[in-house]
């Protein structure tokens, strides 16, 4: 009986700690934030793009006219879409190739990013937002808030109408592949700033299995066709587009093997290469198979860390062990919105702004003829007053959007220009599925034994249950005569 009492006491203490103290500690360390929003509804106040009448053909024309001067699309074997030196940076970071943008980025986010990249990425604390299209009063406020801020490397295309922007996004979606491996999504979404040195290409056979599986049957088909023209004519539209993309990437590979100056000299000649220049279809396909080659230094970011620090203000961390330090749930919330601020901090910022306004009103009401020393002392007293002294409390959340909770004062804080700053990392705008692939990649390189560890846990629990039973029986056997 005494054993049972001891067990009940221990179980009670552990239960209190696990279900009482631990959640309290977790809440203190991880205060509530707004939930992840994969529809990026905070951008709707700047307008919602209608994709019901999108036109990819018109989108290509608009892309060439407005975007091709800064961005390449290597997957498209078209010189008009690949006129930029791929090693040329924009400000501090390498300009992204947009071959896969239509797959991994949310269409509403992408459209808003084209319209105004600063608002879309939530970097308005550091960079100037566009004030175009605002009324006189709003424009004046916008210009005032832009004072002292840097210009964003990408132009805000506020002069384009919504239909044109929708068509550009539609074109990017039309040329995007149907799927990408986890590593390819990570490369597209994160690798311009972040390294992952634990990835030494040891998992490439897993990541690129699907890509290689698409190429292997085409190699046999190319060898049997007799000529490159016959091979290309035998392909359906999907495979033809795939082979064309391989030609485009082969050209990119040739460019990246050169220095920046050499690329400028040879850009036109490389863009003019044909299938024959790469040894024919069979050779191109064979060379396009992705093989795993061990790289001791690991996967390195596309932009030097020092340059990114100058661009965003902080050195981007290596992401190899991020899955272990944050976990999948916290990492998902962070990727969706790195600028996410605890709701309690936003509420405090609103109250502090109201208090500051009261202080300024009281200071402005001081007698201008007051003696200087007396006035300074009085101002000091005023600045020490808090919300209680002024009777200020958190106002009703009248500025919230329908989809926001009552505790989310983000809209009000932004209107009052008192929104606390988040991380220096921009919001990326990934779709939920693309975000899951990034996390899956990080799990593969940083926690590759997770599945084995999880399965082992069941056996460990079973072991301790059996051990406890044996210990109890052994105790009864030894102490039977005394208890």
XYZ file of C-alpha atoms in Angstrom:
483
model
C 0.000 0.000 0.000
C 2.854 2.341 0.841
C 4.327 1.773 -2.623
C 1.068 2.836 -4.199
C 0.990 6.009 -2.112
C 4.549 6.864 -3.135
C 3.639 6.278 -6.767
C 0.573 8.534 -6.510
C 2.610 11.343 -4.907
C 5.364 11.126 -7.526
C 2.819 10.966 -10.364
C 1.015 14.011 -8.947
C 4.213 16.082 -8.703
C 5.282 15.123 -12.220
C 1.785 15.864 -13.520
C 1.792 19.334 -11.964
C 5.201 20.076 -13.453
C 4.323 18.739 -16.896
C 0.808 20.122 -17.258
C 1.215 23.237 -15.127
C 4.758 24.561 -14.971
C 5.948 23.479 -18.426
C 3.108 25.140 -20.398
C 3.540 28.287 -18.295
C 7.269 28.359 -19.040
C 6.618 27.693 -22.724
C 4.103 30.548 -22.878
C 6.589 32.891 -21.211
C 9.338 31.944 -23.654
C 7.029 31.809 -26.673
C 4.285 34.422 -26.220
C 1.265 34.318 -28.503
C 1.686 35.653 -32.016
C -0.670 35.906 -34.952
C -1.210 32.514 -36.618
C 0.493 31.693 -39.900
C -1.356 33.139 -42.867
C -0.648 31.450 -46.184
C -3.130 33.696 -47.995
C -1.157 36.805 -46.979
C -4.383 38.606 -46.182
C -2.571 41.531 -44.598
C -1.831 42.672 -48.160
C -5.509 42.828 -49.113
C -5.795 46.362 -47.750
C -3.576 47.391 -50.671
C -5.886 45.587 -53.090
C -6.626 42.006 -54.075
C -5.512 40.754 -57.466
C -8.047 38.944 -59.632
C -6.528 35.941 -61.411
C -9.731 34.814 -63.127
C -8.768 36.434 -66.453
C -5.004 35.890 -66.395
C -3.143 35.757 -69.723
C 0.255 34.046 -69.698
C 1.048 35.049 -73.297
C 0.546 38.721 -72.515
C 2.449 38.099 -69.296
C 5.547 37.030 -71.212
C 5.504 40.254 -73.207
C 5.114 42.263 -70.005
C 7.931 40.297 -68.377
C 10.329 40.999 -71.244
C 9.441 44.670 -71.136
C 9.562 45.190 -67.370
C 11.492 42.360 -65.698
C 14.021 40.893 -68.129
C 16.395 43.814 -67.623
C 17.123 42.493 -64.111
C 16.016 38.849 -64.011
C 16.823 35.761 -66.047
C 14.672 32.696 -66.613
C 17.285 30.024 -67.238
C 14.711 27.278 -67.788
C 13.505 29.055 -70.925
C 15.824 28.539 -73.874
C 15.178 32.079 -75.056
C 17.920 34.748 -75.314
C 15.371 37.505 -74.662
C 14.794 36.041 -71.198
C 18.457 35.526 -70.353
C 20.238 38.777 -71.130
C 21.530 39.439 -67.609
C 24.887 38.349 -66.251
C 23.896 35.703 -63.640
C 26.755 36.788 -61.370
C 25.608 40.397 -61.332
C 24.302 41.415 -57.912
C 21.520 43.844 -57.083
C 22.748 46.023 -54.260
C 24.170 43.241 -52.108
C 22.449 40.022 -53.106
C 22.523 37.944 -56.255
C 19.533 38.616 -58.499
C 17.214 35.603 -58.378
C 16.501 33.538 -61.450
C 12.713 33.274 -61.773
C 12.412 29.871 -63.438
C 10.650 28.339 -60.432
C 9.045 31.408 -58.858
C 5.581 30.527 -60.124
C 5.628 27.228 -58.246
C 6.961 28.090 -54.809
C 5.559 31.583 -54.175
C 1.930 32.410 -53.425
C 0.363 34.208 -56.383
C -1.136 37.036 -54.315
C 2.169 37.591 -52.535
C 4.071 37.523 -55.819
C 1.715 40.066 -57.375
C 2.003 42.383 -54.375
C 5.768 41.909 -54.381
C 5.921 43.154 -57.966
C 3.693 46.087 -57.041
C 5.665 47.060 -53.935
C 8.348 44.643 -52.687
C 8.907 46.497 -49.413
C 5.292 46.215 -48.275
C 5.094 42.580 -49.358
C 8.256 41.570 -47.512
C 7.417 43.691 -44.434
C 10.727 45.541 -44.566
C 9.225 49.017 -44.247
C 11.163 49.583 -41.019
C 14.382 49.699 -43.072
C 13.394 50.497 -46.660
C 11.213 53.145 -48.262
C 7.751 52.077 -49.384
C 6.093 53.440 -52.496
C 3.843 56.446 -51.921
C 2.364 56.388 -55.434
C -1.405 56.387 -55.752
C -2.080 57.794 -52.269
C -4.152 60.881 -51.584
C -2.357 64.070 -50.600
C -2.564 63.564 -46.836
C -1.618 59.884 -46.982
C 1.239 60.619 -49.386
C 2.594 63.288 -47.032
C 2.509 60.830 -44.124
C 4.140 58.172 -46.292
C 6.946 60.512 -47.343
C 7.521 61.539 -43.738
C 7.832 57.921 -42.638
C 10.245 57.232 -45.502
C 12.700 59.855 -44.267
C 16.089 58.352 -43.454
C 15.293 54.959 -44.963
C 17.160 53.221 -47.760
C 15.838 52.465 -51.221
C 15.000 48.826 -51.867
C 17.155 47.229 -54.599
C 14.099 46.286 -56.664
C 11.849 48.854 -58.303
C 8.251 49.063 -57.122
C 6.129 48.604 -60.248
C 3.301 50.792 -59.030
C 2.857 52.182 -62.538
C 1.741 48.787 -63.862
C -1.984 48.096 -63.753
C -3.233 45.073 -61.848
C -4.069 43.127 -65.014
C -0.478 43.394 -66.267
C 0.927 42.243 -62.937
C -1.513 39.318 -62.874
C -0.393 38.350 -66.377
C 3.281 38.415 -65.353
C 2.534 36.109 -62.421
C 0.470 33.890 -64.729
C 3.429 33.615 -67.101
C 5.758 32.631 -64.264
C 3.233 30.001 -63.201
C 2.910 28.677 -66.757
C 6.646 28.040 -67.146
C 7.248 26.709 -63.630
C 7.893 22.977 -63.234
C 5.142 20.812 -61.791
C 7.306 19.887 -58.822
C 10.720 20.421 -57.259
C 12.752 18.418 -54.793
C 13.094 19.643 -51.215
C 16.650 20.774 -51.873
C 15.673 22.686 -55.001
C 12.970 24.556 -53.068
C 15.511 25.414 -50.367
C 17.932 26.667 -53.006
C 15.253 28.848 -54.569
C 13.856 30.201 -51.305
C 16.797 30.437 -48.915
C 20.218 29.877 -50.459
C 20.898 33.411 -51.643
C 21.417 34.376 -47.990
C 21.755 31.160 -45.972
C 24.281 28.334 -45.964
C 23.671 24.757 -44.852
C 27.144 23.328 -44.318
C 25.832 19.990 -43.026
C 24.654 19.338 -46.576
C 27.759 17.986 -48.248
C 25.688 16.484 -51.072
C 25.423 13.174 -49.225
C 21.642 13.194 -49.671
C 21.555 14.239 -53.326
C 20.607 10.758 -54.513
C 17.363 11.210 -52.578
C 16.732 14.807 -53.588
C 17.402 14.343 -57.297
C 15.955 10.874 -57.831
C 12.833 12.251 -59.527
C 14.847 14.524 -61.812
C 17.109 11.689 -62.913
C 14.144 9.355 -63.360
C 12.715 11.801 -65.906
C 15.974 11.941 -67.849
C 16.900 8.249 -68.008
C 14.159 7.116 -70.446
C 14.790 10.182 -72.610
C 18.435 9.169 -73.047
C 17.391 5.845 -74.576
C 14.851 7.622 -76.730
C 17.453 10.121 -77.968
C 19.875 7.350 -78.888
C 17.172 5.492 -80.798
C 15.868 8.574 -82.624
C 18.835 8.869 -84.960
C 18.937 12.663 -84.996
C 18.248 15.534 -82.637
C 15.438 16.867 -84.829
C 13.721 13.494 -84.907
C 14.114 13.182 -81.144
C 12.588 16.600 -80.455
C 9.696 15.925 -82.839
C 8.930 12.657 -81.054
C 8.441 14.365 -77.689
C 5.139 15.531 -76.273
C 4.819 19.143 -75.122
C 5.755 18.351 -71.521
C 8.955 16.481 -72.354
C 9.863 18.993 -75.044
C 9.611 21.822 -72.512
C 11.711 19.746 -70.103
C 14.488 19.234 -72.666
C 14.383 22.925 -73.593
C 14.836 23.743 -69.910
C 17.868 21.445 -69.777
C 19.381 23.360 -72.698
C 18.741 26.595 -70.819
C 20.359 25.265 -67.654
C 23.329 23.967 -69.673
C 23.845 27.507 -70.930
C 23.634 28.799 -67.361
C 26.224 26.215 -66.314
C 28.580 27.483 -69.015
C 28.085 31.061 -67.843
C 28.718 30.284 -64.188
C 32.006 28.605 -65.099
C 33.286 31.999 -66.279
C 34.214 35.175 -64.459
C 31.773 38.073 -64.427
C 33.786 39.925 -67.070
C 34.037 36.827 -69.276
C 30.284 36.312 -69.074
C 29.725 39.853 -70.327
C 31.983 39.131 -73.300
C 30.497 35.741 -74.180
C 26.863 36.206 -73.135
C 25.441 36.451 -76.655
C 27.456 33.532 -77.995
C 26.414 31.287 -75.102
C 22.763 32.282 -75.495
C 23.000 31.395 -79.200
C 24.115 27.805 -78.514
C 21.924 25.013 -79.838
C 21.432 21.390 -78.907
C 24.257 20.414 -81.248
C 26.678 22.698 -79.389
C 26.204 20.551 -76.296
C 27.053 17.336 -78.135
C 23.539 16.426 -79.178
C 20.471 15.358 -77.245
C 21.876 12.148 -75.767
C 25.022 13.870 -74.497
C 23.070 16.802 -73.075
C 20.704 14.479 -71.253
C 23.564 12.373 -69.918
C 25.339 15.481 -68.630
C 22.100 16.714 -67.063
C 21.887 13.744 -64.703
C 22.485 15.094 -61.221
C 25.118 13.121 -59.362
C 26.205 13.327 -55.758
C 29.706 14.729 -55.343
C 30.952 15.117 -51.784
C 31.734 18.742 -50.920
C 33.686 19.063 -47.690
C 32.813 22.730 -47.160
C 29.102 21.973 -47.376
C 26.383 23.982 -49.067
C 27.323 27.660 -49.178
C 25.069 30.693 -49.570
C 25.013 32.404 -52.933
C 25.867 35.786 -51.395
C 28.801 36.441 -49.022
C 27.577 36.853 -45.442
C 29.221 40.262 -45.044
C 27.293 41.647 -48.004
C 23.976 40.341 -46.701
C 24.747 41.877 -43.307
C 25.222 45.240 -44.966
C 21.957 44.742 -46.817
C 19.720 43.533 -43.984
C 21.685 44.514 -40.893
C 22.543 41.060 -39.540
C 24.643 38.092 -40.584
C 22.322 35.325 -41.803
C 22.781 32.128 -39.771
C 23.728 28.756 -41.159
C 20.557 26.655 -41.201
C 22.045 23.191 -40.750
C 20.826 22.715 -37.175
C 17.898 25.111 -37.211
C 15.429 22.223 -37.213
C 16.915 20.977 -33.939
C 17.000 24.373 -32.241
C 13.529 25.567 -33.244
C 11.526 22.511 -34.252
C 9.235 22.155 -37.242
C 6.275 24.062 -35.764
C 8.204 27.161 -34.712
C 10.243 27.096 -37.901
C 7.088 27.001 -40.026
C 5.662 30.041 -38.245
C 8.953 31.890 -38.643
C 9.300 31.164 -42.362
C 5.735 32.301 -42.994
C 6.450 35.642 -41.346
C 9.873 36.411 -39.829
C 8.540 39.817 -38.779
C 6.007 38.207 -36.464
C 5.841 40.102 -33.163
C 4.312 38.795 -29.907
C 0.795 40.189 -29.626
C 1.487 41.486 -26.119
C 4.412 43.563 -27.439
C 2.202 45.104 -30.124
C -0.408 45.982 -27.503
C 2.261 47.553 -25.290
C 3.503 49.596 -28.253
C -0.014 50.960 -28.847
C -0.430 51.933 -25.192
C 3.045 53.484 -25.086
C 2.221 55.571 -28.158
C -0.962 56.857 -26.515
C 1.022 57.722 -23.387
C 3.666 59.477 -25.475
C 0.970 61.530 -27.216
C -0.413 62.577 -23.823
C 3.068 63.546 -22.690
C 3.615 65.652 -25.797
C 0.257 67.367 -25.296
C 1.121 68.196 -21.697
C 4.568 69.480 -22.652
C 3.077 71.629 -25.417
C 0.658 73.141 -22.888
C 3.439 74.366 -20.590
C 3.795 78.109 -20.150
C 6.339 79.275 -22.764
C 7.492 81.971 -20.311
C 8.364 79.417 -17.646
C 11.906 79.594 -16.334
C 14.224 77.235 -18.223
C 15.342 75.155 -15.228
C 11.773 74.855 -13.971
C 10.561 73.849 -17.418
C 13.223 71.161 -17.731
C 12.280 69.748 -14.337
C 8.608 69.797 -15.294
C 9.294 68.020 -18.589
C 11.285 65.406 -16.717
C 8.318 64.815 -14.403
C 5.971 64.518 -17.364
C 8.207 62.006 -19.139
C 8.166 59.795 -16.038
C 4.386 59.474 -16.121
C 3.009 56.133 -17.243
C -0.301 54.818 -18.547
C -1.786 54.687 -15.048
C -1.004 58.355 -14.445
C -2.867 59.343 -17.603
C -5.616 56.771 -17.223
C -4.638 55.272 -20.573
C -5.577 51.686 -21.360
C -5.630 49.513 -24.440
C -8.383 50.858 -26.715
C -10.938 48.774 -28.560
C -9.408 47.041 -31.557
C -11.344 48.985 -34.184
C -8.645 48.687 -36.863
C -8.442 44.904 -37.009
C -9.341 43.003 -40.154
C -12.083 40.374 -40.138
C -9.601 37.515 -40.143
C -7.557 38.877 -37.226
C -8.167 38.053 -33.572
C -9.291 40.663 -31.056
C -5.826 40.585 -29.497
C -4.046 41.369 -32.762
C -3.431 45.130 -32.836
C -1.087 44.992 -35.835
C -3.249 47.231 -38.028
C -3.661 49.864 -35.331
C 0.052 49.826 -34.522
C 0.907 50.316 -38.190
C -1.573 53.173 -38.541
C -0.024 54.823 -35.489
C 3.489 54.184 -36.870
C 4.455 52.417 -33.677
C 4.717 48.810 -34.866
C 7.676 47.096 -33.144
C 10.443 45.880 -35.421
C 10.763 42.167 -36.125
C 13.706 40.252 -37.516
C 15.760 41.702 -40.342
C 14.848 38.776 -42.584
C 12.258 39.600 -45.255
C 9.028 37.664 -45.560
C 9.593 35.172 -48.362
C 6.018 34.463 -49.443
C 6.269 30.700 -49.856
C 3.187 28.592 -50.330
C 2.415 26.220 -47.487
C 3.591 23.208 -49.497
C 6.875 24.907 -50.440
C 7.428 25.833 -46.806
C 6.922 22.196 -45.798
C 9.544 21.195 -48.355
C 12.065 23.633 -46.886
C 11.443 22.163 -43.439
C 11.693 18.636 -44.846
C 15.064 19.516 -46.365
C 16.299 20.909 -43.043
C 15.110 17.754 -41.281
C 17.007 15.623 -43.771
C 20.330 17.400 -43.325
C 20.034 18.389 -39.660
C 18.006 15.591 -38.110
C 18.399 12.628 -40.425
C 17.950 10.110 -37.583
C 14.619 11.538 -36.416
C 12.532 8.624 -37.726
C 14.837 6.082 -36.089
C 14.829 8.058 -32.845
C 11.045 8.278 -32.805
C 10.645 4.546 -33.414
C 13.207 3.775 -30.718
C 11.188 5.775 -28.201
C 8.406 3.183 -28.184
C 10.882 0.433 -27.371
C 12.454 2.508 -24.599
C 9.065 3.057 -22.967
C 8.341 -0.663 -23.207
C 11.766 -1.431 -21.712
C 11.156 0.801 -18.695
C 7.692 -0.679 -18.157
C 9.173 -4.173 -18.077
C 12.054 -2.957 -15.891
C 9.614 -1.364 -13.443
C 7.608 -4.583 -13.246
C 10.738 -6.667 -12.619
C 11.981 -4.190 -10.008
C 8.637 -4.326 -8.222
C 8.621 -8.133 -8.174
C 12.246 -8.201 -7.001
C 11.448 -5.764 -4.200
C 8.510 -7.902 -3.061
C 10.693 -10.997 -3.098
C 13.437 -9.402 -0.955
C 11.268 -7.478 1.501
C 8.312 -9.841 1.724
C 9.065 -10.936 5.313
C 9.641 -7.372 6.585
C 6.668 -5.621 4.990
